[in-house]
Amino acid sequence: MDQTHPTAGTATLEHRGACDRFDDENYPAYSMGAATEMLQVTPAFLRALGAARLIEPQRSRGGHRRYSRYQLRLAARARELVDQGTPLEAACRIIILEDQLAEAQRINSSRSHLADA
């Protein structure tokens, strides 16, 4: 007779899903408060990055902004540039271009690895 708990398999799958989110840099895990504390910025700064279309946070069911690790890295880079005197709009454009360049380099790298194989 099987003595396992009927939801044991389900709990394992749910646990796996939760663990996968820890590794997902795009999972919106951070509230506005946590993000501002981590980055040492004001909520207005994060809202300005949203208005400049650098980061677009997801919304919780209650309508609160939620940020991913990837978005927080972009926001940290924006703060770095702004602290150096770069206007916010220019900083956002620089970061977008840096991100596009990095993606193009990743694509080219993977293509040359395929060509070499």
mmCIF file of C-alpha atoms in Angstrom:
data_model
loop_
_atom_site.group_PDB
_atom_site.id
_atom_site.type_symbol
_atom_site.label_atom_id
_atom_site.label_comp_id
_atom_site.label_asym_id
_atom_site.label_seq_id
_atom_site.Cartn_x
_atom_site.Cartn_y
_atom_site.Cartn_z
ATOM 1 C CA MET A 1 0.000 0.000 0.000
ATOM 2 C CA ASP A 2 1.375 3.429 -0.997
ATOM 3 C CA GLN A 3 1.928 5.605 2.067
ATOM 4 C CA THR A 4 3.069 8.746 0.218
ATOM 5 C CA HIS A 5 1.215 11.957 0.756
ATOM 6 C CA PRO A 6 -1.127 12.635 -2.191
ATOM 7 C CA THR A 7 0.252 16.138 -2.763
ATOM 8 C CA ALA A 8 3.924 15.255 -2.344
ATOM 9 C CA GLY A 9 4.582 15.344 -6.092
ATOM 10 C CA THR A 10 2.703 18.603 -6.464
ATOM 11 C CA ALA A 11 4.670 20.230 -3.658
ATOM 12 C CA THR A 12 7.900 19.171 -5.335
ATOM 13 C CA LEU A 13 6.797 20.718 -8.637
ATOM 14 C CA GLU A 14 5.682 23.905 -6.905
ATOM 15 C CA HIS A 15 8.992 24.029 -5.041
ATOM 16 C CA ARG A 16 10.888 23.550 -8.282
ATOM 17 C CA GLY A 17 8.925 26.410 -9.845
ATOM 18 C CA ALA A 18 9.766 28.673 -6.921
ATOM 19 C CA CYS A 19 13.446 27.712 -7.112
ATOM 20 C CA ASP A 20 13.491 28.440 -10.841
ATOM 21 C CA ARG A 21 12.279 31.967 -10.082
ATOM 22 C CA PHE A 22 15.338 32.533 -7.863
ATOM 23 C CA ASP A 23 17.520 31.984 -10.916
ATOM 24 C CA ASP A 24 15.318 34.015 -13.285
ATOM 25 C CA GLU A 25 16.836 37.478 -13.589
ATOM 26 C CA ASN A 26 13.611 38.716 -15.225
ATOM 27 C CA TYR A 27 11.286 37.594 -12.424
ATOM 28 C CA PRO A 28 9.764 40.716 -10.787
ATOM 29 C CA ALA A 29 10.736 39.856 -7.225
ATOM 30 C CA TYR A 30 11.463 43.299 -5.776
ATOM 31 C CA SER A 31 8.982 45.889 -4.547
ATOM 32 C CA MET A 32 9.527 49.605 -4.996
ATOM 33 C CA GLY A 33 10.637 49.854 -1.349
ATOM 34 C CA ALA A 34 13.150 47.025 -1.668
ATOM 35 C CA ALA A 35 14.463 48.425 -4.953
ATOM 36 C CA THR A 36 14.935 51.938 -3.589
ATOM 37 C CA GLU A 37 16.694 50.586 -0.519
ATOM 38 C CA MET A 38 19.018 48.334 -2.514
ATOM 39 C CA LEU A 39 19.918 51.066 -4.999
ATOM 40 C CA GLN A 40 19.818 53.929 -2.491
ATOM 41 C CA VAL A 41 17.576 55.982 -4.751
ATOM 42 C CA THR A 42 14.197 57.615 -4.331
ATOM 43 C CA PRO A 43 10.939 56.205 -5.681
ATOM 44 C CA ALA A 44 10.825 59.267 -7.959
ATOM 45 C CA PHE A 45 14.112 58.165 -9.557
ATOM 46 C CA LEU A 46 12.699 54.727 -10.390
ATOM 47 C CA ARG A 47 9.493 56.288 -11.717
ATOM 48 C CA ALA A 48 11.614 58.620 -13.883
ATOM 49 C CA LEU A 49 13.420 55.592 -15.343
ATOM 50 C CA GLY A 50 10.017 54.169 -16.190
ATOM 51 C CA ALA A 51 8.926 57.432 -17.804
ATOM 52 C CA ALA A 52 12.173 57.421 -19.824
ATOM 53 C CA ARG A 53 11.282 53.851 -20.884
ATOM 54 C CA LEU A 54 14.502 52.342 -19.555
ATOM 55 C CA ILE A 55 12.683 49.967 -17.241
ATOM 56 C CA GLU A 56 9.027 49.068 -17.225
ATOM 57 C CA PRO A 57 8.166 47.333 -13.973
ATOM 58 C CA GLN A 58 5.454 44.744 -13.810
ATOM 59 C CA ARG A 59 2.529 45.339 -11.489
ATOM 60 C CA SER A 60 1.361 43.184 -8.610
ATOM 61 C CA ARG A 61 -2.314 42.310 -8.295
ATOM 62 C CA GLY A 62 -2.639 45.324 -6.036
ATOM 63 C CA GLY A 63 -1.058 47.598 -8.673
ATOM 64 C CA HIS A 64 2.322 47.980 -6.974
ATOM 65 C CA ARG A 65 5.478 48.161 -9.079
ATOM 66 C CA ARG A 66 7.658 45.032 -9.065
ATOM 67 C CA TYR A 67 11.232 45.007 -10.380
ATOM 68 C CA SER A 68 13.488 42.206 -11.611
ATOM 69 C CA ARG A 69 17.207 41.819 -10.938
ATOM 70 C CA TYR A 70 17.878 42.738 -14.565
ATOM 71 C CA GLN A 71 15.895 45.972 -14.181
ATOM 72 C CA LEU A 72 17.713 46.774 -10.949
ATOM 73 C CA ARG A 73 21.064 46.350 -12.729
ATOM 74 C CA LEU A 74 19.921 48.831 -15.389
ATOM 75 C CA ALA A 75 18.712 51.231 -12.694
ATOM 76 C CA ALA A 76 22.050 50.935 -10.861
ATOM 77 C CA ARG A 77 23.897 51.764 -14.080
ATOM 78 C CA ALA A 78 21.583 54.752 -14.624
ATOM 79 C CA ARG A 79 22.296 55.997 -11.122
ATOM 80 C CA GLU A 80 26.025 55.625 -11.753
ATOM 81 C CA LEU A 81 25.809 57.763 -14.905
ATOM 82 C CA VAL A 82 23.531 60.361 -13.311
ATOM 83 C CA ASP A 83 25.869 60.613 -10.323
ATOM 84 C CA GLN A 84 28.671 61.376 -12.802
ATOM 85 C CA GLY A 85 26.630 64.288 -14.188
ATOM 86 C CA THR A 86 24.949 62.659 -17.179
ATOM 87 C CA PRO A 87 21.369 63.885 -17.706
ATOM 88 C CA LEU A 88 18.781 61.175 -17.001
ATOM 89 C CA GLU A 89 17.474 60.940 -20.576
ATOM 90 C CA ALA A 90 21.021 60.663 -21.950
ATOM 91 C CA ALA A 91 21.930 58.057 -19.327
ATOM 92 C CA CYS A 92 18.916 55.964 -20.325
ATOM 93 C CA ARG A 93 19.843 56.169 -24.003
ATOM 94 C CA ILE A 94 23.446 55.163 -23.235
ATOM 95 C CA ILE A 95 22.263 52.148 -21.238
ATOM 96 C CA ILE A 96 19.853 51.061 -23.976
ATOM 97 C CA LEU A 97 22.658 51.257 -26.541
ATOM 98 C CA GLU A 98 25.063 49.378 -24.238
ATOM 99 C CA ASP A 99 22.436 46.671 -23.766
ATOM 100 C CA GLN A 100 21.820 46.397 -27.521
ATOM 101 C CA LEU A 101 25.564 46.157 -28.183
ATOM 102 C CA ALA A 102 25.982 43.412 -25.569
ATOM 103 C CA GLU A 103 23.107 41.450 -27.123
ATOM 104 C CA ALA A 104 24.593 41.823 -30.623
ATOM 105 C CA GLN A 105 27.953 40.624 -29.316
ATOM 106 C CA ARG A 106 26.288 37.574 -27.704
ATOM 107 C CA ILE A 107 24.541 36.747 -30.989
ATOM 108 C CA ASN A 108 27.743 37.131 -32.998
ATOM 109 C CA SER A 109 29.651 35.000 -30.520
ATOM 110 C CA SER A 110 27.106 32.195 -30.691
ATOM 111 C CA ARG A 111 27.070 32.360 -34.505
ATOM 112 C CA SER A 112 30.853 32.121 -34.738
ATOM 113 C CA HIS A 113 30.830 29.150 -32.350
ATOM 114 C CA LEU A 114 28.295 27.441 -34.628
ATOM 115 C CA ALA A 115 30.371 28.238 -37.717
ATOM 116 C CA ASP A 116 33.502 26.803 -36.079
ATOM 117 C CA ALA A 117 31.734 23.539 -35.211
#
